[in-house]
Coordinates of C-alpha atoms in Angstrom, one line a residue:
M157 CA -1.6 3.1 -68.9
D158 CA -3.3 3.0 -65.8
S159 CA -2.7 5.3 -62.7
Q160 CA -1.1 2.4 -60.7
T161 CA 1.5 1.9 -63.4
S162 CA 2.1 5.7 -63.8
Q163 CA 2.6 6.1 -59.8
S164 CA 5.0 3.0 -60.0
Q165 CA 7.1 4.5 -62.6
T166 CA 7.6 8.0 -61.0
P167 CA 10.8 8.4 -59.6
Q168 CA 11.1 8.5 -56.0
V169 CA 12.9 11.9 -54.6
P170 CA 15.2 11.0 -51.7
Q171 CA 14.2 12.7 -48.6
Q172 CA 17.0 14.8 -46.7
P173 CA 17.4 13.7 -43.1
H174 CA 16.7 16.1 -40.6
T175 CA 18.7 16.5 -37.3
F176 CA 17.0 16.8 -33.5
Q177 CA 16.6 20.3 -32.1
V178 CA 17.4 20.4 -28.9
D179 CA 16.0 23.0 -26.3
L180 CA 18.7 23.5 -23.7
R181 CA 16.6 25.3 -21.4
G182 CA 14.1 22.6 -21.7
L183 CA 17.0 19.7 -21.2
V184 CA 18.4 21.5 -18.0
D185 CA 14.9 21.5 -16.5
L186 CA 14.6 17.7 -17.3
L187 CA 18.3 17.5 -15.6
S188 CA 17.3 18.9 -12.4
H189 CA 13.9 18.0 -11.8
H190 CA 14.0 14.3 -13.1
L191 CA 17.4 13.0 -13.7
Y192 CA 19.5 14.3 -10.7
S193 CA 18.0 14.3 -7.3
S194 CA 19.5 17.6 -6.2
P195 CA 21.7 20.6 -7.8
K196 CA 24.8 19.3 -5.8
V197 CA 25.6 16.8 -8.5
Y198 CA 27.2 19.6 -10.4
L199 CA 30.1 19.3 -8.3
R200 CA 30.5 15.7 -8.9
E201 CA 30.2 16.2 -12.7
L202 CA 33.0 18.6 -12.3
L203 CA 35.1 16.3 -10.0
Q204 CA 34.6 13.8 -12.3
N205 CA 35.6 15.6 -15.7
A206 CA 38.8 16.6 -13.7
V207 CA 39.5 13.0 -12.6
D208 CA 39.0 11.4 -15.9
A209 CA 41.2 14.0 -17.7
I210 CA 44.0 13.3 -15.5
T211 CA 43.3 9.4 -15.9
A212 CA 43.6 9.8 -19.5
R213 CA 46.6 12.0 -19.5
R214 CA 48.5 9.5 -17.3
A215 CA 47.6 6.7 -19.3
E216 CA 50.3 8.3 -21.7
E217 CA 52.2 10.3 -19.4
P218 CA 52.6 8.1 -16.2
D219 CA 54.7 10.9 -14.2
A220 CA 51.9 13.6 -15.2
P221 CA 51.1 15.7 -12.3
A222 CA 47.7 14.8 -11.0
R223 CA 46.1 17.9 -9.1
V224 CA 42.5 19.3 -9.0
R225 CA 42.1 22.5 -7.4
L226 CA 38.8 24.3 -6.6
Y227 CA 38.3 28.0 -5.7
A228 CA 34.9 29.4 -4.8
E229 CA 34.1 33.3 -4.1
N230 CA 31.3 35.7 -4.6
G231 CA 29.0 33.4 -6.7
T232 CA 31.7 32.1 -8.9
L233 CA 33.7 28.9 -9.0
R234 CA 36.9 27.9 -10.7
V235 CA 38.0 24.2 -11.1
E236 CA 41.4 23.5 -12.6
D237 CA 42.8 20.3 -13.5
S238 CA 46.4 19.1 -14.7
G239 CA 44.6 16.6 -17.2
V240 CA 44.8 15.9 -20.6
G241 CA 43.4 18.7 -22.0
L242 CA 41.4 19.7 -25.4
T243 CA 42.1 21.2 -28.7
E244 CA 39.8 23.7 -30.7
A245 CA 38.5 20.3 -32.7
D246 CA 37.8 18.4 -29.3
V247 CA 35.6 21.3 -27.8
H248 CA 33.5 21.5 -30.7
N249 CA 33.5 17.7 -31.2
L250 CA 32.8 17.1 -27.5
L251 CA 32.0 20.2 -25.3
A252 CA 28.8 21.4 -27.6
T253 CA 27.6 17.9 -28.6
I254 CA 25.1 16.4 -26.2
G255 CA 25.3 12.9 -25.3
R256 CA 28.9 12.3 -26.7
S257 CA 31.5 11.4 -23.8
S258 CA 35.2 12.1 -24.4
K259 CA 35.7 8.6 -23.2
R260 CA 34.5 7.6 -26.6
A261 CA 37.3 9.6 -27.9
E262 CA 39.8 7.5 -30.4
G263 CA 42.3 5.8 -28.6
L264 CA 40.6 6.0 -25.2
Q265 CA 38.1 3.3 -25.8
E266 CA 40.2 0.3 -24.4
A267 CA 40.8 2.0 -21.2
R268 CA 37.3 3.2 -20.7
S269 CA 37.2 1.1 -17.3
D270 CA 39.5 3.4 -15.5
F271 CA 36.8 6.5 -16.5
L272 CA 34.1 7.6 -14.2
G273 CA 31.9 9.2 -16.6
Q274 CA 30.2 7.2 -19.3
F275 CA 27.3 9.2 -20.4
G276 CA 28.5 12.2 -22.0
I277 CA 26.0 14.7 -20.2
G278 CA 29.2 16.3 -18.7
L279 CA 29.1 20.0 -18.0
L280 CA 25.3 20.2 -18.9
A281 CA 24.8 19.4 -15.1
C282 CA 26.7 22.7 -14.2
F283 CA 23.8 24.7 -15.8
V284 CA 21.4 23.4 -13.0
V285 CA 23.2 26.1 -10.8
A286 CA 25.1 28.2 -13.0
E287 CA 24.0 30.6 -15.8
R288 CA 27.3 30.7 -17.8
I289 CA 30.1 28.2 -18.2
R290 CA 33.7 29.2 -19.5
V291 CA 36.2 26.6 -20.1
V292 CA 39.9 27.1 -20.9
S293 CA 42.1 24.1 -21.9
R294 CA 45.4 23.1 -23.4
S295 CA 46.1 19.6 -24.8
A296 CA 48.6 17.5 -23.6
R297 CA 48.4 15.0 -26.8
T298 CA 49.0 18.2 -28.8
P299 CA 51.6 20.4 -27.4
D300 CA 51.9 23.0 -30.1
A301 CA 48.0 23.4 -30.2
P302 CA 47.3 27.0 -28.7
P303 CA 44.9 27.4 -25.7
V304 CA 41.3 27.1 -26.4
E305 CA 38.3 28.9 -24.8
W306 CA 34.8 27.6 -24.8
T307 CA 32.0 29.7 -23.5
A308 CA 28.4 28.8 -23.0
S309 CA 25.1 30.3 -21.7
D310 CA 22.0 28.5 -20.4
D311 CA 20.1 29.8 -23.8
G312 CA 21.9 27.1 -25.8
S313 CA 24.5 29.5 -27.1
Y314 CA 28.3 29.0 -27.3
R315 CA 31.4 30.7 -28.4
V316 CA 34.8 29.0 -29.2
R317 CA 38.2 31.0 -29.6
T318 CA 41.6 30.4 -29.5
L319 CA 43.7 32.0 -27.0
P320 CA 47.6 33.3 -26.9
R321 CA 49.9 30.5 -26.2
D322 CA 50.5 32.3 -22.5
A323 CA 47.2 32.3 -21.5
R324 CA 47.6 28.9 -20.2
A325 CA 51.3 27.6 -19.9
E326 CA 50.8 23.7 -18.9
P327 CA 48.1 21.4 -20.3
G328 CA 45.0 21.0 -18.4
T329 CA 41.7 22.6 -18.3
T330 CA 39.9 25.4 -16.0
V331 CA 36.3 25.6 -15.5
H332 CA 34.5 28.7 -14.5
L333 CA 31.1 28.9 -13.5
V334 CA 28.9 32.0 -12.7
A335 CA 26.0 31.3 -10.5
R336 CA 22.4 31.8 -11.8
A337 CA 20.0 34.0 -9.5
G338 CA 19.0 32.1 -6.6
A339 CA 21.7 29.4 -6.9
G340 CA 24.5 31.5 -5.5
E341 CA 24.5 29.2 -2.0
W342 CA 25.5 26.1 -4.1
L343 CA 28.7 28.0 -5.3
S344 CA 29.7 29.3 -1.8
P345 CA 33.0 28.2 -0.3
E346 CA 31.6 26.3 2.5
R347 CA 29.1 24.3 0.5
V348 CA 31.9 23.6 -2.1
L349 CA 34.1 22.2 0.5
Q350 CA 31.4 20.3 2.0
L351 CA 30.2 18.7 -1.2
A352 CA 33.9 18.1 -2.5
Q353 CA 34.7 16.2 0.9
D354 CA 31.4 14.4 0.3
F355 CA 31.8 13.1 -3.4
G356 CA 35.7 12.9 -3.5
S357 CA 37.2 11.7 -0.1
L358 CA 38.2 8.6 -1.8
L359 CA 39.5 10.0 -5.2
P360 CA 43.3 8.5 -5.9
Y361 CA 44.7 12.2 -6.9
D362 CA 45.3 15.4 -5.0
V363 CA 42.0 17.4 -4.7
R364 CA 42.1 20.5 -2.6
V365 CA 39.4 23.3 -2.2
G366 CA 41.6 26.2 -1.6
D367 CA 44.3 24.9 0.6
E368 CA 41.8 22.4 2.4
A369 CA 42.4 18.9 1.3
V370 CA 39.5 16.9 0.0
T371 CA 40.8 13.5 -0.2
D372 CA 41.4 11.3 3.1
L373 CA 43.4 8.3 1.8
P374 CA 43.8 5.3 2.5
A375 CA 40.2 4.7 3.3
P376 CA 39.5 3.7 7.0
W377 CA 38.9 0.0 6.2
D378 CA 42.2 -0.1 4.3
R379 CA 44.8 1.8 6.8
P380 CA 47.0 -0.2 9.0
Y381 CA 46.2 -0.4 12.8
P382 CA 48.4 -1.6 15.7
S383 CA 45.7 -3.7 16.9
P384 CA 42.2 -5.5 16.2
A385 CA 41.0 -3.4 19.1
T386 CA 42.0 -0.1 17.7
R387 CA 40.7 -1.0 14.3
R388 CA 37.3 -1.5 16.1
V389 CA 37.5 2.0 17.7
A390 CA 38.5 3.5 14.5
L391 CA 35.9 2.2 12.4
A392 CA 33.2 2.7 15.1
R393 CA 34.4 6.3 15.0
H394 CA 34.0 6.4 11.1
C395 CA 30.5 5.0 11.2
H396 CA 29.4 7.3 13.7
E397 CA 30.6 10.3 11.5
L398 CA 29.4 8.6 8.4
F399 CA 25.9 7.2 9.6
G400 CA 25.2 8.9 13.0
F401 CA 25.3 5.6 15.0
T402 CA 28.1 3.6 17.0
P403 CA 27.8 -0.1 15.5
L404 CA 27.8 -3.2 17.4
D405 CA 30.5 -4.7 15.0
A406 CA 32.1 -4.2 11.8
I407 CA 32.3 -6.8 8.9
E408 CA 34.9 -6.4 6.5
L409 CA 34.0 -6.6 2.8
N410 CA 36.6 -7.7 0.8
V411 CA 35.9 -9.1 -2.9
P412 CA 38.9 -8.9 -5.0
L413 CA 37.3 -10.4 -8.2
A414 CA 34.7 -7.6 -8.3
G415 CA 37.0 -4.9 -7.1
I416 CA 35.3 -4.2 -4.0
R417 CA 36.9 -3.0 -0.6
G418 CA 34.8 -1.6 2.4
V419 CA 33.0 -2.4 5.5
A420 CA 29.4 -3.3 6.8
Y421 CA 28.4 -1.5 10.3
V422 CA 25.9 -3.6 12.4
L423 CA 23.1 -1.4 13.7
P424 CA 23.0 -1.4 17.3
S425 CA 19.1 -1.6 17.6
A426 CA 16.3 -3.4 16.1
V427 CA 15.0 -2.3 12.7
S428 CA 11.9 -3.8 10.8
P429 CA 12.6 -6.3 8.0
A430 CA 10.5 -4.3 5.7
Q431 CA 12.5 -1.0 6.2
R432 CA 14.9 -1.0 3.0
A433 CA 18.5 -0.5 4.1
T434 CA 20.5 2.0 2.2
H435 CA 24.2 2.1 1.7
R436 CA 26.9 4.2 0.5
V437 CA 28.7 3.3 -2.5
H438 CA 31.8 4.9 -4.2
L439 CA 32.8 4.2 -7.8
K440 CA 36.4 4.3 -8.3
G441 CA 36.7 6.5 -5.5
M442 CA 34.0 8.9 -6.4
L443 CA 30.7 8.7 -4.4
L444 CA 27.9 7.4 -6.3
T445 CA 24.8 7.1 -4.1
E446 CA 24.0 7.2 -0.4
R447 CA 21.0 5.2 -0.9
A448 CA 22.0 2.0 -2.8
E449 CA 19.1 -0.2 -1.7
Q450 CA 19.9 -3.3 -3.7
L451 CA 23.6 -3.7 -2.9
L452 CA 22.9 -6.7 0.0
P453 CA 20.3 -9.7 0.3
D454 CA 17.1 -8.6 1.6
W455 CA 17.8 -10.7 4.9
A456 CA 20.7 -8.4 5.7
F457 CA 18.7 -5.4 6.7
F458 CA 20.7 -5.3 10.1
V459 CA 23.9 -3.6 8.4
R460 CA 24.7 -0.4 6.7
C461 CA 27.3 -0.7 4.1
V462 CA 30.3 1.9 2.9
L463 CA 32.6 0.6 0.0
D464 CA 34.3 1.3 -3.2
T465 CA 34.1 -0.7 -6.3
D466 CA 35.4 -0.2 -9.9
S467 CA 33.0 -3.0 -11.5
L468 CA 29.5 -2.1 -10.8
R469 CA 27.6 -0.1 -13.4
P470 CA 25.8 3.4 -12.7
T471 CA 22.8 4.3 -13.9
A472 CA 22.5 7.4 -16.4
S473 CA 22.0 9.7 -13.5
R474 CA 25.3 8.1 -11.7
E475 CA 23.2 8.1 -8.5
S476 CA 22.3 4.4 -8.3
L477 CA 23.5 1.1 -9.7
Y478 CA 22.4 -0.8 -12.7
E479 CA 20.6 -3.9 -11.8
D480 CA 22.4 -6.3 -14.0
E481 CA 24.4 -10.0 -13.6
T482 CA 27.3 -8.2 -12.0
L483 CA 25.4 -6.6 -9.2
A484 CA 23.5 -9.7 -8.5
A485 CA 26.9 -11.6 -8.1
V486 CA 28.2 -8.8 -6.1
R487 CA 25.0 -9.3 -3.9
D488 CA 25.5 -12.9 -3.5
A489 CA 29.3 -12.4 -2.5
L490 CA 28.6 -9.6 0.0
G491 CA 25.7 -11.8 1.7
Q492 CA 28.4 -14.9 1.6
R493 CA 30.9 -12.3 3.7
I494 CA 28.3 -11.6 6.3
R495 CA 27.2 -15.3 6.8
S496 CA 30.8 -16.2 7.2
W497 CA 31.0 -13.3 10.1
L498 CA 28.1 -15.1 11.8
T499 CA 29.5 -18.4 11.7
G500 CA 32.8 -17.1 12.8
L501 CA 31.2 -15.4 15.9
A502 CA 29.4 -18.8 16.5
A503 CA 32.5 -20.8 16.7
G504 CA 34.9 -18.3 18.2
D505 CA 33.2 -15.5 20.2
P506 CA 29.7 -16.5 21.4
E507 CA 29.4 -13.4 23.8
R508 CA 29.8 -11.0 21.0
L509 CA 27.0 -13.4 19.0
A510 CA 24.6 -13.4 22.2
A511 CA 24.7 -9.4 21.9
F512 CA 24.1 -9.6 18.3
L513 CA 21.2 -11.9 18.7
S514 CA 19.6 -10.1 21.4
V515 CA 19.0 -7.4 19.0
H516 CA 19.0 -8.9 15.4
H517 CA 17.6 -12.4 15.8
L518 CA 15.0 -11.7 13.3
G519 CA 17.6 -11.3 10.5
V520 CA 19.3 -14.4 11.4
K521 CA 16.0 -16.3 11.3
S522 CA 15.1 -14.9 7.8
L523 CA 18.5 -15.9 6.6
A524 CA 18.3 -19.3 8.5
R525 CA 14.9 -20.1 6.9
H526 CA 16.5 -20.3 3.5
D527 CA 19.9 -21.7 4.4
K528 CA 20.4 -25.1 6.2
D529 CA 23.8 -24.7 7.0
M530 CA 23.1 -21.2 8.7
L531 CA 20.3 -22.8 10.6
R532 CA 22.3 -25.6 11.6
T533 CA 25.2 -23.2 12.9
M534 CA 22.5 -20.7 14.6
L535 CA 20.1 -23.4 16.0
P536 CA 21.9 -23.6 19.6
W537 CA 21.8 -19.5 19.5
L538 CA 18.4 -18.4 18.1
P539 CA 15.9 -17.6 20.9
F540 CA 12.3 -18.7 20.6
E541 CA 9.3 -18.5 23.2
T542 CA 8.4 -21.7 24.5
T543 CA 6.4 -23.0 27.4
D544 CA 9.7 -23.7 29.3
G545 CA 10.9 -20.2 28.8
R546 CA 13.1 -18.5 26.3
L547 CA 15.3 -21.3 24.7
S548 CA 16.9 -22.5 21.6
L549 CA 15.1 -24.9 19.4
E550 CA 18.0 -27.2 20.0
E551 CA 17.7 -27.1 24.0
F552 CA 13.9 -27.3 23.6
A553 CA 14.0 -30.3 21.4
Q554 CA 16.4 -32.1 23.8
R555 CA 13.7 -31.6 26.4
H556 CA 10.7 -32.8 24.6
A557 CA 9.9 -36.0 22.4
V558 CA 7.6 -34.0 20.5
V559 CA 8.2 -30.2 19.5
H560 CA 4.5 -28.9 19.4
F561 CA 4.2 -25.3 17.7
T562 CA 1.3 -22.7 17.4
R563 CA 1.2 -20.5 14.3
T564 CA -0.3 -17.5 15.9
V565 CA 0.5 -15.7 19.1
E566 CA -3.0 -15.9 20.0
E567 CA -3.3 -19.6 19.8
Y568 CA 0.0 -19.8 22.0
R569 CA -1.5 -17.6 24.7
Q570 CA -4.5 -19.5 24.6
V571 CA -2.9 -22.7 25.5
A572 CA 0.5 -22.2 26.7
A573 CA -0.2 -22.1 30.7
I574 CA -2.4 -25.1 30.4
A575 CA 0.0 -27.1 28.2
S576 CA 2.9 -26.4 30.5
A577 CA 0.9 -27.7 33.7
Q578 CA 0.1 -30.7 31.7
G579 CA 3.7 -31.3 30.5
V580 CA 3.1 -30.5 27.1
G581 CA 5.9 -28.6 25.5
V582 CA 4.7 -25.6 23.0
V583 CA 6.5 -23.1 21.0
N584 CA 5.4 -19.8 19.7
G585 CA 5.5 -19.8 16.2
G586 CA 3.4 -16.8 15.6
Y587 CA 6.4 -14.4 15.5
T588 CA 8.0 -13.4 12.1
Y589 CA 9.7 -16.8 10.3
D590 CA 9.4 -18.8 13.8
S591 CA 6.7 -21.4 12.5
D592 CA 9.0 -21.9 9.2
L593 CA 12.0 -22.5 11.3
V594 CA 10.4 -25.0 13.8
E595 CA 8.8 -26.9 10.7
A596 CA 12.4 -27.0 9.2
L597 CA 14.0 -28.4 12.6
P598 CA 13.8 -32.3 11.3
S599 CA 15.9 -31.4 8.1
V600 CA 19.0 -30.5 10.3
R601 CA 18.2 -32.3 13.7
P602 CA 17.0 -35.8 12.2
G603 CA 14.7 -37.7 14.3
T604 CA 13.0 -34.8 15.8
V605 CA 9.3 -35.1 15.7
V606 CA 7.7 -31.7 15.1
A607 CA 3.6 -31.2 15.2
E608 CA 1.4 -28.4 15.0
L609 CA -0.6 -28.1 18.3
D610 CA -4.3 -28.6 18.1
A611 CA -7.3 -28.7 20.4
D612 CA -7.6 -32.4 20.2
T613 CA -4.0 -32.7 21.5
V614 CA -4.4 -30.2 24.4
T615 CA -7.6 -32.0 25.5
A616 CA -6.1 -35.3 25.2
H617 CA -3.4 -34.2 27.8
M618 CA -5.9 -33.2 30.5
D619 CA -7.4 -36.1 32.8
L620 CA -11.0 -37.5 32.3
V621 CA -13.6 -37.0 35.1
D622 CA -15.1 -40.0 36.8
P623 CA -18.1 -41.0 34.9
A624 CA -20.1 -41.2 38.0
E625 CA -19.2 -37.7 38.8
E626 CA -19.7 -36.4 35.2
L627 CA -23.2 -38.2 35.2
A628 CA -24.2 -36.3 38.2
L629 CA -23.3 -32.9 36.3
S630 CA -25.2 -34.0 33.3
G631 CA -27.9 -31.5 33.7
F632 CA -25.4 -28.8 34.2
L633 CA -23.6 -29.9 31.0
A634 CA -26.9 -30.2 28.9
A635 CA -27.8 -26.5 29.9
A636 CA -24.1 -25.4 29.2
R637 CA -24.2 -27.1 25.8
A638 CA -27.7 -25.5 25.0
K639 CA -26.4 -22.2 25.6
L640 CA -23.2 -22.2 23.7
D641 CA -24.5 -24.3 20.8
P642 CA -25.9 -21.4 18.7
L643 CA -22.2 -20.0 19.1
G644 CA -20.8 -23.1 17.4
C645 CA -18.9 -24.3 20.3
D646 CA -19.1 -27.5 22.2
V647 CA -18.7 -28.2 25.9
V648 CA -16.6 -30.7 27.8
L649 CA -15.7 -31.6 31.4
R650 CA -12.1 -32.4 32.1
A651 CA -9.7 -32.2 35.2
F652 CA -6.4 -30.2 34.6
R653 CA -4.1 -27.8 36.2
P654 CA -3.7 -24.9 37.1
L655 CA -6.6 -25.2 39.5
S656 CA -7.3 -21.4 39.4
V657 CA -8.2 -21.9 35.7
P658 CA -12.3 -22.3 35.7
A659 CA -12.5 -22.6 31.8
L660 CA -10.5 -23.0 28.8
H661 CA -11.5 -22.0 25.2
L662 CA -10.2 -24.2 22.6
D663 CA -10.5 -24.2 18.7
D664 CA -8.0 -24.5 15.7
R665 CA -7.7 -23.0 12.2
D666 CA -9.9 -25.6 10.8
A667 CA -12.8 -24.8 13.7
R668 CA -12.3 -21.0 13.0
H669 CA -12.7 -21.4 9.2
E670 CA -15.6 -23.5 9.8
Q671 CA -17.2 -21.0 11.9
A672 CA -16.4 -18.2 9.5
R673 CA -18.0 -20.2 6.8
A674 CA -21.2 -20.8 8.9
E675 CA -21.5 -17.2 10.0
A676 CA -21.0 -16.3 6.2
E677 CA -23.7 -18.9 5.3
D678 CA -26.4 -17.3 7.8
Q679 CA -25.7 -13.8 6.4
A680 CA -25.9 -14.8 2.8
D681 CA -29.0 -14.8 0.5
D682 CA -30.3 -18.3 -0.7
L683 CA -28.0 -19.1 -3.8
W684 CA -25.0 -18.0 -1.8
A685 CA -26.0 -19.7 1.3
G686 CA -26.7 -22.8 -0.7
I687 CA -22.9 -22.7 -2.3
L688 CA -21.5 -22.1 1.5
G689 CA -23.4 -25.1 2.9
S690 CA -22.2 -27.4 0.2
L691 CA -18.7 -26.3 1.4
R692 CA -19.6 -27.6 5.1
G693 CA -16.8 -29.8 6.5
N694 CA -16.3 -32.1 9.0
A695 CA -13.8 -29.7 11.0
P696 CA -14.2 -30.0 14.9
R697 CA -15.9 -27.0 16.3
A698 CA -14.8 -24.9 19.2
R699 CA -14.9 -26.2 22.5
L700 CA -15.3 -24.8 26.0
V701 CA -13.3 -27.2 28.6
L702 CA -14.7 -27.0 32.2
N703 CA -12.2 -27.6 34.9
H704 CA -13.6 -29.9 37.2
L705 CA -11.0 -29.3 39.8
N706 CA -12.0 -25.6 40.1
P707 CA -14.2 -24.8 42.9
L708 CA -16.2 -22.2 41.1
V709 CA -17.1 -24.8 38.4
R710 CA -18.3 -27.3 41.2
R711 CA -20.4 -24.6 42.7
I712 CA -22.2 -23.9 39.2
G713 CA -22.9 -27.4 38.4
S714 CA -24.5 -27.6 41.8
L715 CA -27.0 -25.2 41.2
G716 CA -30.6 -26.4 40.7
D717 CA -31.6 -23.6 38.3
P718 CA -30.9 -24.4 34.7
E719 CA -31.4 -21.1 33.4
L720 CA -28.9 -19.5 36.0
M721 CA -26.2 -22.4 35.2
G722 CA -26.8 -21.3 31.5
T723 CA -26.0 -18.0 32.4
A724 CA -22.9 -18.8 34.6
T725 CA -21.8 -21.0 31.7
E726 CA -21.9 -17.7 29.3
S727 CA -20.0 -15.9 31.7
L728 CA -17.4 -18.7 32.0
Y729 CA -17.3 -18.7 28.1
G730 CA -16.9 -14.9 28.0
Q731 CA -14.0 -15.0 30.5
A732 CA -12.1 -17.9 28.7
L733 CA -12.3 -15.9 25.7
L734 CA -10.6 -12.7 27.1
M735 CA -8.0 -14.9 28.8
A736 CA -7.2 -16.2 25.5
Q737 CA -6.9 -12.7 24.3
R738 CA -9.0 -13.4 21.0
P739 CA -11.0 -10.8 19.0
L740 CA -14.8 -11.0 20.3
R741 CA -17.5 -11.5 17.5
P742 CA -20.5 -9.6 17.7
A743 CA -22.2 -12.3 19.0
D744 CA -19.7 -13.1 21.7
S745 CA -19.8 -9.4 22.8
A746 CA -23.5 -9.6 22.8
L747 CA -23.2 -12.9 25.0
L748 CA -21.0 -11.2 27.5
N749 CA -23.3 -8.3 28.1
R750 CA -26.1 -10.7 28.4
A751 CA -24.4 -12.7 31.0
F752 CA -23.2 -9.8 32.9
I753 CA -26.8 -8.2 33.1
G754 CA -28.0 -11.6 34.2
L755 CA -26.0 -12.4 36.9
L756 CA -26.7 -8.8 38.2
E757 CA -30.4 -9.3 38.0
W758 CA -29.9 -12.6 39.9
A759 CA -27.6 -11.1 42.7
T760 CA -30.0 -8.3 43.1
N761 CA -33.1 -10.4 43.1
G762 CA -31.4 -12.6 45.4
E763 CA -30.4 -9.8 47.9
E764 CA -34.0 -8.9 47.7
G765 CA -35.6 -12.0 48.7
R766 CA -33.2 -12.3 51.7

């Protein structure tokens, strides 16, 4: 028999399974430094356990008392609840088993949606601030069971013992905490009250710290008010207390299918679209997070929300929302609610809409960019910078047969004054979302002609110069073209207004791309230059348009010195670049310096010769 056969016939000894060994100190460190953002969550866990215990008891005894009391003094905290309580078996099974939640207990699974906690971490969070936890509990389900005491230390050890029946007369649970070194401040009466009010103001039961009430129901958005004006004032006060600002308006958020009630407050000042808006979310009355970022669509960055929900899922730390299909549906529903508010303002309160748009037009433009109905609704209201002043696209399109626009602010500044003088209407599309909205205009306003403004269009609207007069200036034009040709710029002569502008520098994106390609080709090695050269296109070059109506241009054209005319042309070119507020290339800066020095030399030499 060979060795393989021998091995195959060797009986396999079943291996005994092993259980995980948990280092409680290490787990507490993990909770405090990685799962939870702050030690303050310990109080939320205590409140959560108490509320869930009351919920469990009331599921079987609807008339059972619903009280939670917190008492803090001298580095200790006592939390009493009138909940369902625990037997000795429950204590061993639930409190001493990491990761097991009482909400998974038999008979409670079907009611799980009524509970806040779902992850079974429970009292472990208290070790973040406490060195010892003592729990005394009496079960409401098993009235004959004696009270039980569970005492645990942060070294991972615990003790369980039964107590005399008179140690706790009523069902419920009391949790005692003793602060760890350096954490006493978290168990001070002032801090406990502040945290309890922060986390539990919307809880459905009677919660008190000493004699101080914690809950404040109904929520401000659910309270009856004698008039809409009174409601607005009350909500504005609530917003200021909660977020620190007085809102422009308050938007009711009511999504019954998702179990959501709340309010969105409109910011009184503009914010960047890149700034992530954070919102305050309560889960079944308990504060879940003050920094929910994914609650609203990205375009709704101009509001801050506070709401209560019973449908959204929390993450394991219960400090943020779990991204799932439910959250996506809620996000769409809340976005629709904000859209409806905007539509309502446009239909019935134009003054409030104008006040809102004067601050937050950017957010509405972001929305209108993707929503044709919203663009159609907001078209008469959204402001744009144009050569006719600050107008809506609707009003601008009524004035001009063709809606010309530029894609950058620099292009608009380059041509705005000249185009306006020639009767060409131009919209500045260089601001965020503006060019996209102008291009979408025909889709909501059929028949509107939209065109991107280019150098040819501007030049075509300028008057041609009499051929005889242009011929008389041929020497000047030749000298000017010779000077600017190395810079990739042509020179043309036109008559345009205003007369005070001697020259206009025009280019477009194609011309700039070709210019950048040519500059790269000049600086590249032979191989790369050959590749760039093969990409040379037929794009129009930049051009310097000289204004024949300007007296200075006429005087320069009458100079007899070609070198001086070239230097003067360089000066006009540099001045036109500066007027267009375009960034200067090294070659442009060198030209400006050269022209300045040349004119100084000519002026001083002319003075000496006189």
